[in-house]
Amino acid sequence: MKTTERSAGLLIAGITSVEGPIIRVEDTGIVAYDEFVEIIDSKNQTRVGRVLEVGENFAVIEVFSGTSGLTTAGTSVRFSGRSLQVPVSREMLGRIFNGMGKPIDHGPLPLAHNFADINGQPINPTARIYPRDYIQTGISTIDAMNTLVMGQKVPIFSGSGIPHDLLANQIVRQARIGSQAGTNEERDENFAIVFAGMGIKHDVAESFRNAFTESGALNRVAMFLNLADDPVVERLVTPKIALTLAEYLAFKCDLHVLVVMTDITNYCEALRQISNKRGEVPSRKGYPGYMYSDLANLYERTGRIKGSEGSITQIPILTMPNDDITHPIPDITGYITEGQIVLSRTLTAQDIYPPVSVLPSLSRLMKDGIGEGKTRADHPALASQLYAAYAHVQDVRSLASVIGEEELSSIDQKYFEFGRAFEKQFVNQSFSENRSIEETLTIAWRILSILPKTELTRIKESDIEKYYGTA
Amino acid sequence: MTDAAAVITWINGPVIRARGSSKIAMGDMVGVSDQNLIGEVIGLHDDEMTIQVFEETSGLTPGMPVYSTGLPLSVELAPGLIGSIFDGIQRPLPVIERKTGSFIGRGFGLTPLDRRTRWSFTPLLIKGNKVSEGIAIGSVPETGVITHKIMIPHGISGTLTWVAPANDYTIDEVIARVETEHGEEPITMLRRCPVRKARSFKNRKEKNEPLLTGQRVLDTFFPLVKGGSAIIPGGFGTGKTITQHQVAKWSDADVVVYIGCGERGNEMTEVLQEFPKLIDPRSKRPLMERTILIANTSNMQVAARDASVYTGITIAEYYRDMGYHVALMADSTSRWAEAMREISGRLEEMPAQEGYPAYLSSRLAEFYERAGLVETFNGDTGSVSIIGAVSPPGGDFSEPVTQQTRQYTRVFWGLDKNLASARHFPSVNWLNSYSEYLDNVTEWWQAETQMPWRELRAKAMQILTEEGHLDQIVKLVGPDALPDDQRVTLETARLLREAFLQQNALDEIDTYATPQKQMKMLELILHFQARAEAVVSRGAIINTIQELPILNSLIRMKNTIPNEQLERLDEIRNALDEQFDQLELLYR
Ligand SMILES: Nc1ncnc2c1ncn2[C@@H]1O[C@H](COP(=O)(O)OP(=O)(O)O)[C@@H](O)[C@H]1O
Ligand SMILES: [Mg+2]
């Protein structure tokens, strides 16, 4: 029911009330829920919005570009009779759009024969292909311990002042499908990037643009930018438009699409604002109870489906308020996505890049993407051992801070040394360093060999024989 | 249908209001608009009804009709359920895929079960037999492991006047007739059963058989019983889903109902692709032949999340009534609670704790009460066990859903973030988890394994508890400052954690352990402790024990010794004794 004949084109002059980004219109006659509307102000400027609630003779509308300057008498509303649809086409690659999908790069309107509803539809689980092909990012902490898989959704949990954008840039530049890894060559023609910026600063947008340019990928990127000074409510639309294009590119054009969305925190703030203005009962910290479903409707638009060669891989970025991973935004995100890459302020302060805090990080799809015939047979156990050992390092460090490093048992001293090597040699790498999976696993074995063999209880004895002390 | 139509007056997301029909009752399933979107009446005030709609409401307008179906929200029950995957309101997802492609559309009235398949029916009763609700009149081999009993539906009793001869029939063909007080009733294999009310049975029975999961920390330390209920609370990434999958794969239930409630699409796909290939160690048949999947993924309509839980439990009860042990997993019940909260919020009901409706508690109670071991009307014993995952915000167990669920369940498998980040899986925290069924299963374990399960378990728990205390000291002074006998305790605790509690779901051998393997492993670790204590008391220092090669065998026994070769554990025990004997020679 995408169109409602009755309300298409209906024009109502005058609105009843304005409350934040929400307006109320009465004497509407028949209007559809979720309908797309145009709001015309007294200066004949048009803004767009969406119907949030309808009664027999009223409609409540959220105005994407905000309501400042609207008067009750001087405003009229035109109903479209359909939900918000956007043009989608391959030509949109290489272009830059604003948060509502209008070109802002002075180029022509892209030619499009297809239009799609920005809300999308849920993928039928029976139609999905379970993702199993690993992506090499060239970053050791990710490839060895939180391996990405094509068609996965993995957010970066960060904080202000932590170089998450740099890391995202590096991933975008270096990511290769595992089977084609090891080459720095041009990526296949079937690769595309969709970038959605929500409430981001100009220089952040610019840094991503530069990164895309440098990697020669600019003509394979579509950027949707809702900047910090753009309307807040528009942020709720930007990622949906971006994902609508991504779905078209992946499932109709058979491209492997990497979607980077930043900053999810700004998106959630917009959600909260609308909800508060509507007087809804909040759940935690003032965020609406439906934030889980709302975010799921973004994040679940990822994956692979039968009958298509393409895929959507999502890397949303969010800044954790107060670096608090239990804050509703990272918390709800972690419950929906297929893992998370957590960045650490402590490592940042020690000038370790990328400052990936491995212990709270996770890739849920890694288990099916690595191992024999994919990366290497010893990889799963090796990763598990690194986790166990580095977790023990944390205990050793806190003990050392009480009794002093010299007083540690000889084994714990080894762990102490391992911890240092882990951070300096394994976690730390340069922005331009693109490690192959072999290199990464070699470094892992080198630092694990600091520990006595008997500590490597998670690794098969035959693999210990094969790799221990060889690097 | 048209005469009883009401008219939509208000729409707010999945909740709408309608007016103008006196024929529609509270709890009725309705068709909304001419697309027949499926909804349920959840409130009735004078002439105005409130409806939750299980499909996307985008594009609905006031003035559109609402039709009654005259039925409460129901499921279809008949052969063909097993091996299927349904959405929250029991629409078969593969059929939806054939209709609308890879993406789920809306507005198609689908029958859950196929009407064309012919099932091989064998009568169990004959003309003249007296029958009433729940009495099996025939059977159908549904899969390689499940024989489906065709039972007399609710509300019918009398005398069989005709039973179809053994042959193949579709589920809506008449296969028997019953002469009742109100005349002759035709019986087919198909039932429609309301989901919000528990199905009835003859009486509850005492639960004294464990529901084995093959997971050591669960079976040995915090056992569940057939007909019992357990809760798995844990923050994201702590292992709720993997634990549920492990139970779905390896538990000794006859039938598994797996509800993916508001979780990831890929997790359902994973089960769908994996289960047909995995072989049940008991029946030697593919796991899919005992499994029913219900998927309301996080991006599907929120109202259907509530329905998915009821759809699942009703199907589970139906197989219980055939005399099967059914295990139901719901991942995650928090999403169900949140769905209640969202609907309640849209109705502007007065919220209780954290925005949840005041009736959250009673809904949870009613749901978990539907677990149980029962004697069926047909005289069989069947059970429904419920294992509910809970996703507490911020991993904080003091929130309302965890707290209230805890009141209505008797096994608590609390998952721990720190264990998970050290990749100690299953991350069940042994200090705050519990089972209230220990007394129920003690005899079973004793009889089955010929080992003193209860004592071994208690000893192990004591060591782990003591480790918790000693850790406090170690944190301040380091382990070297402890006397050697306490360090034996620490070493044994380490073995318990690494060699016993940790269990890798992804390891072919370790993924599940028989009760025999569990007991032998545990006994071996405690035997190590006894020998170590003895030799330390004679003056041996802990380092010599830590250097014994046997430790390596103990730590690796879980993934080197398959369930079928347990005699190899005896070899380890012999080697252990030999090594300690040698050591003792030095301290005579
Ligand atoms: N028993 C287990 N064995 C091995 N790995 C596990 C086990 N349980 C959990 N994991 C790991 O933890 C990750 C998260 O588990 P999952 O069940 O998806 O968590 P949750 O449902 O609580 O968010 C999995 O992807 C897997 O890597
Ligand atoms: Mg889960």
Coordinates of N, CA and C in Angstrom, one line a residue, chain A residues 141-281:
Chain A
T141 N 44.9 -6.5 14.9 CA 43.9 -6.7 16.0 C 42.6 -7.1 15.4
I142 N 42.3 -6.6 14.2 CA 41.0 -7.0 13.5 C 41.2 -8.3 12.9
D143 N 42.2 -8.5 12.0 CA 42.3 -9.7 11.2 C 42.5 -11.0 12.1
A144 N 43.3 -10.8 13.1 CA 43.6 -12.0 13.9 C 42.6 -12.3 15.0
M145 N 42.0 -11.2 15.6 CA 41.2 -11.5 16.8 C 39.8 -11.1 16.6
N146 N 39.5 -10.2 15.6 CA 38.1 -9.8 15.4 C 37.8 -9.8 13.9
T147 N 38.1 -10.9 13.3 CA 38.0 -11.0 11.8 C 36.7 -10.5 11.3
L148 N 36.7 -9.7 10.3 CA 35.5 -9.2 9.6 C 35.1 -10.2 8.5
V149 N 33.9 -10.3 8.2 CA 33.4 -11.2 7.2 C 32.5 -10.4 6.3
M150 N 32.5 -10.7 5.0 CA 31.7 -10.0 4.0 C 30.2 -10.2 4.3
G151 N 29.6 -9.1 4.5 CA 28.1 -9.2 4.8 C 27.9 -9.0 6.3
Q152 N 28.9 -8.6 7.1 CA 28.7 -8.5 8.5 C 28.5 -7.0 8.9
K153 N 27.9 -6.8 10.0 CA 27.8 -5.5 10.5 C 28.6 -5.3 11.8
V154 N 29.6 -4.5 11.8 CA 30.5 -4.4 13.0 C 30.7 -2.9 13.2
P155 N 30.2 -2.4 14.3 CA 30.5 -1.0 14.6 C 31.8 -0.7 15.2
I156 N 32.3 0.5 15.2 CA 33.4 1.0 15.9 C 32.9 1.8 17.1
F157 N 33.2 1.3 18.3 CA 32.8 2.1 19.5 C 34.0 3.0 19.9
S158 N 33.7 4.3 19.9 CA 34.9 5.1 20.2 C 34.5 6.2 21.1
G159 N 35.3 7.3 21.2 CA 35.0 8.4 22.1 C 35.6 9.6 21.4
S160 N 35.2 10.8 21.8 CA 35.7 12.0 21.2 C 37.2 12.0 21.4
G161 N 38.0 12.4 20.4 CA 39.4 12.6 20.5 C 40.1 11.3 20.3
I162 N 39.4 10.2 20.0 CA 40.1 8.9 19.6 C 40.0 8.8 18.1
P163 N 41.1 8.3 17.5 CA 41.2 8.4 16.0 C 40.3 7.3 15.3
H164 N 39.0 7.3 15.5 CA 38.2 6.3 14.9 C 38.1 6.6 13.4
D165 N 38.1 7.9 13.0 CA 37.9 8.2 11.6 C 39.1 7.7 10.8
L166 N 40.3 7.8 11.4 CA 41.5 7.4 10.8 C 41.4 5.8 10.6
L167 N 41.0 5.1 11.6 CA 40.9 3.7 11.5 C 39.9 3.3 10.4
A168 N 38.7 4.0 10.4 CA 37.7 3.7 9.4 C 38.3 3.9 8.0
N169 N 39.1 5.0 7.9 CA 39.7 5.3 6.6 C 40.7 4.2 6.2
Q170 N 41.4 3.7 7.2 CA 42.4 2.7 6.9 C 41.7 1.4 6.4
I171 N 40.6 1.1 7.1 CA 39.8 -0.1 6.8 C 39.3 0.0 5.4
V172 N 38.7 1.2 5.1 CA 38.1 1.4 3.7 C 39.2 1.3 2.7
R173 N 40.4 1.8 3.0 CA 41.5 1.8 2.0 C 42.0 0.4 1.8
Q174 N 42.2 -0.4 2.9 CA 42.9 -1.6 2.8 C 42.0 -2.9 2.6
A175 N 40.7 -2.8 2.9 CA 39.9 -4.0 3.0 C 39.9 -4.7 1.6
R176 N 40.2 -6.0 1.7 CA 40.1 -6.8 0.5 C 39.4 -8.1 0.9
I177 N 38.6 -8.6 0.0 CA 38.0 -9.9 0.3 C 39.2 -11.0 0.4
G178 N 39.1 -11.8 1.5 CA 40.2 -12.7 1.8 C 40.8 -13.4 0.6
S179 N 40.0 -13.9 -0.3 CA 40.5 -14.7 -1.4 C 41.4 -13.8 -2.3
Q180 N 41.1 -12.5 -2.3 CA 41.9 -11.7 -3.2 C 43.0 -10.9 -2.4
A181 N 43.1 -11.3 -1.1 CA 44.0 -10.5 -0.3 C 45.4 -10.6 -0.7
G182 N 46.3 -9.8 -0.1 CA 47.7 -9.9 -0.3 C 48.1 -9.0 -1.5
T183 N 47.2 -8.5 -2.2 CA 47.5 -7.6 -3.2 C 47.1 -6.2 -2.9
N184 N 47.9 -5.2 -3.3 CA 47.5 -3.9 -3.0 C 46.9 -3.3 -4.3
E185 N 46.6 -4.2 -5.2 CA 46.1 -3.7 -6.5 C 44.7 -3.1 -6.4
E186 N 44.4 -2.5 -7.5 CA 43.0 -2.0 -7.7 C 42.0 -3.0 -7.3
R187 N 41.0 -2.6 -6.6 CA 40.0 -3.5 -6.3 C 39.1 -3.9 -7.5
D188 N 38.5 -5.0 -7.4 CA 37.6 -5.3 -8.5 C 36.6 -4.3 -8.8
E189 N 36.1 -4.3 -10.0 CA 35.0 -3.4 -10.4 C 33.8 -3.6 -9.6
N190 N 33.7 -4.7 -8.9 CA 32.4 -5.0 -8.2 C 32.4 -4.5 -6.8
F191 N 33.2 -3.5 -6.5 CA 33.3 -3.0 -5.1 C 32.8 -1.5 -5.1
A192 N 32.1 -1.2 -4.0 CA 31.5 0.1 -3.9 C 31.5 0.5 -2.4
I193 N 31.5 1.8 -2.2 CA 31.4 2.3 -0.8 C 30.2 3.3 -0.7
V194 N 29.4 3.1 0.3 CA 28.4 4.1 0.6 C 28.6 4.7 1.9
F195 N 28.7 6.0 2.0 CA 29.1 6.7 3.2 C 27.9 7.6 3.7
A196 N 27.5 7.4 4.9 CA 26.5 8.3 5.5 C 27.0 9.1 6.6
G197 N 27.1 10.4 6.5 CA 27.5 11.2 7.6 C 26.3 11.8 8.3
M198 N 26.2 11.7 9.6 CA 25.1 12.2 10.4 C 25.6 13.2 11.4
G199 N 25.3 14.5 11.2 CA 25.8 15.5 12.2 C 27.3 15.6 12.3
I200 N 28.0 15.3 11.3 CA 29.4 15.3 11.4 C 30.0 16.7 11.0
K201 N 31.2 17.0 11.5 CA 31.8 18.2 11.2 C 32.3 18.2 9.7
H202 N 32.5 19.4 9.2 CA 33.0 19.5 7.8 C 34.3 18.8 7.6
D203 N 35.2 19.0 8.6 CA 36.6 18.4 8.4 C 36.5 16.9 8.4
V204 N 35.6 16.3 9.2 CA 35.5 14.9 9.2 C 35.0 14.4 7.8
A205 N 34.0 15.1 7.3 CA 33.5 14.7 5.9 C 34.6 14.9 4.9
E206 N 35.4 15.9 5.1 CA 36.5 16.2 4.2 C 37.6 15.1 4.3
S207 N 37.9 14.7 5.5 CA 38.9 13.7 5.7 C 38.5 12.3 5.0
F208 N 37.2 12.0 5.1 CA 36.8 10.8 4.4 C 36.9 11.0 2.9
R209 N 36.5 12.1 2.4 CA 36.6 12.4 1.0 C 38.0 12.3 0.5
N210 N 38.9 12.8 1.3 CA 40.3 12.7 0.9 C 40.8 11.3 0.9
A211 N 40.4 10.6 1.9 CA 40.8 9.2 2.0 C 40.3 8.4 0.8
F212 N 39.1 8.7 0.4 CA 38.5 8.0 -0.8 C 39.3 8.4 -2.0
T213 N 39.6 9.7 -2.1 CA 40.3 10.1 -3.3 C 41.7 9.5 -3.4
E214 N 42.4 9.5 -2.2 CA 43.8 8.9 -2.2 C 43.7 7.4 -2.6
S215 N 42.7 6.7 -2.2 CA 42.7 5.3 -2.5 C 42.2 5.1 -3.9
G216 N 42.0 6.1 -4.6 CA 41.5 6.0 -6.0 C 40.1 5.5 -6.1
A217 N 39.4 5.5 -4.9 CA 38.1 4.9 -4.9 C 36.9 5.9 -5.1
L218 N 37.3 7.2 -5.3 CA 36.2 8.2 -5.2 C 35.1 7.9 -6.2
N219 N 35.5 7.4 -7.3 CA 34.4 7.1 -8.3 C 33.6 5.9 -8.0
R220 N 33.9 5.2 -6.9 CA 33.1 4.1 -6.5 C 32.4 4.4 -5.1
V221 N 32.4 5.7 -4.8 CA 31.8 6.1 -3.5 C 30.6 7.0 -3.7
A222 N 29.6 6.7 -2.9 CA 28.5 7.7 -2.9 C 28.5 8.2 -1.4
M223 N 28.5 9.6 -1.3 CA 28.5 10.1 0.0 C 27.3 10.9 0.3
F224 N 26.7 10.6 1.5 CA 25.5 11.3 1.9 C 25.8 12.1 3.1
L225 N 25.8 13.4 3.1 CA 26.3 14.2 4.2 C 25.2 15.1 4.9
N226 N 24.9 14.7 6.1 CA 24.2 15.6 7.0 C 25.2 16.2 7.9
L227 N 25.5 17.4 7.7 CA 26.6 18.0 8.5 C 26.1 18.5 9.8
A228 N 27.1 18.9 10.7 CA 26.8 19.3 12.1 C 25.8 20.4 12.1
D229 N 25.9 21.3 11.1 CA 25.0 22.5 11.1 C 23.8 22.3 10.2
D230 N 23.6 21.1 9.7 CA 22.4 20.7 9.0 C 21.3 20.4 10.0
P231 N 20.0 20.4 9.5 CA 18.9 20.1 10.4 C 19.0 18.8 11.1
V232 N 18.7 18.8 12.4 CA 18.8 17.6 13.2 C 18.0 16.4 12.8
V233 N 16.7 16.7 12.5 CA 15.8 15.6 12.2 C 16.1 14.9 10.9
E234 N 16.7 15.7 10.0 CA 17.2 15.1 8.8 C 18.1 13.9 9.0
R235 N 18.8 13.9 10.1 CA 19.7 12.8 10.4 C 19.0 11.5 10.5
L236 N 17.7 11.5 10.7 CA 17.0 10.3 10.8 C 16.8 9.7 9.4
V237 N 16.9 10.5 8.4 CA 16.6 10.1 7.0 C 17.9 9.7 6.3
T238 N 19.0 10.4 6.6 CA 20.2 10.2 5.9 C 20.7 8.7 5.8
P239 N 20.8 8.0 6.9 CA 21.2 6.6 6.8 C 20.3 5.7 6.0
K240 N 19.0 6.1 6.1 CA 18.0 5.2 5.4 C 18.2 5.4 3.9
I241 N 18.4 6.6 3.5 CA 18.6 6.9 2.1 C 19.9 6.1 1.6
A242 N 20.9 6.2 2.4 CA 22.2 5.6 2.1 C 22.0 4.1 1.9
L243 N 21.3 3.5 2.9 CA 21.1 2.1 2.9 C 20.2 1.6 1.7
T244 N 19.3 2.5 1.4 CA 18.4 2.2 0.2 C 19.3 2.0 -1.0
L245 N 20.2 3.0 -1.2 CA 21.1 2.9 -2.4 C 22.0 1.6 -2.2
A246 N 22.5 1.4 -1.0 CA 23.4 0.2 -0.8 C 22.7 -1.1 -1.2
E247 N 21.4 -1.2 -0.8 CA 20.7 -2.4 -1.2 C 20.5 -2.5 -2.7
Y248 N 20.3 -1.4 -3.3 CA 20.1 -1.5 -4.8 C 21.5 -1.9 -5.4
L249 N 22.5 -1.3 -4.9 CA 23.9 -1.7 -5.5 C 24.2 -3.1 -5.2
A250 N 23.9 -3.6 -4.0 CA 24.3 -4.9 -3.7 C 23.5 -6.0 -4.3
F251 N 22.2 -5.8 -4.2 CA 21.3 -6.9 -4.6 C 20.7 -6.8 -6.0
K252 N 20.8 -5.6 -6.6 CA 20.4 -5.5 -8.0 C 21.6 -5.4 -8.9
C253 N 22.6 -4.7 -8.4 CA 23.8 -4.6 -9.3 C 24.9 -5.5 -9.0
D254 N 24.7 -6.4 -8.0 CA 25.7 -7.4 -7.6 C 27.1 -6.8 -7.1
L255 N 27.1 -5.7 -6.5 CA 28.3 -5.1 -6.0 C 28.5 -5.5 -4.5
H256 N 29.8 -5.5 -4.1 CA 30.1 -5.7 -2.7 C 30.2 -4.3 -2.1
V257 N 29.2 -4.0 -1.3 CA 29.1 -2.6 -0.8 C 29.6 -2.5 0.7
L258 N 30.5 -1.6 0.9 CA 30.9 -1.3 2.3 C 30.2 0.0 2.7
V259 N 29.4 -0.1 3.8 CA 28.7 1.1 4.2 C 29.3 1.6 5.5
V260 N 29.7 2.9 5.5 CA 30.3 3.5 6.7 C 29.3 4.5 7.1
M261 N 28.8 4.4 8.4 CA 27.8 5.4 8.9 C 28.4 6.0 10.1
T262 N 28.5 7.4 10.1 CA 29.0 8.0 11.3 C 28.3 9.3 11.5
D263 N 27.9 9.7 12.6 CA 28.1 9.1 13.9 C 26.7 8.7 14.4
I264 N 26.6 7.4 14.8 CA 25.3 6.9 15.2 C 24.8 7.6 16.4
T265 N 25.7 8.1 17.2 CA 25.3 8.9 18.4 C 24.4 10.1 18.1
N266 N 24.8 10.8 17.0 CA 24.0 11.9 16.6 C 22.6 11.5 16.1
Y267 N 22.6 10.4 15.4 CA 21.3 9.8 15.0 C 20.4 9.6 16.2
C268 N 21.0 8.9 17.2 CA 20.2 8.6 18.4 C 19.7 9.9 19.1
E269 N 20.5 10.9 19.1 CA 20.1 12.1 19.8 C 18.9 12.7 19.1
A270 N 18.9 12.6 17.7 CA 17.7 13.1 17.0 C 16.5 12.3 17.3
L271 N 16.7 11.0 17.5 CA 15.5 10.1 17.9 C 15.0 10.6 19.2
R272 N 15.9 10.8 20.1 CA 15.5 11.2 21.5 C 14.8 12.5 21.5
Q273 N 15.3 13.4 20.7 CA 14.6 14.7 20.6 C 13.2 14.6 20.1
I274 N 13.0 13.9 19.1 CA 11.6 13.7 18.6 C 10.7 13.1 19.6
S275 N 11.2 12.0 20.2 CA 10.5 11.3 21.2 C 10.1 12.2 22.4
N276 N 11.0 13.0 22.9 CA 10.7 13.8 24.0 C 9.7 14.9 23.6
K277 N 9.8 15.4 22.4 CA 8.9 16.5 22.0 C 7.5 15.9 21.9
R278 N 7.4 14.6 21.6 CA 6.0 14.0 21.5 C 5.5 13.6 22.9
G279 N 6.3 13.7 23.9 CA 5.9 13.4 25.3 C 5.8 11.9 25.5
E280 N 6.6 11.1 24.7 CA 6.5 9.6 24.9 C 7.2 9.2 26.2
V281 N 6.7 8.1 26.7 CA 7.4 7.6 28.0 C 8.8 7.1 27.6

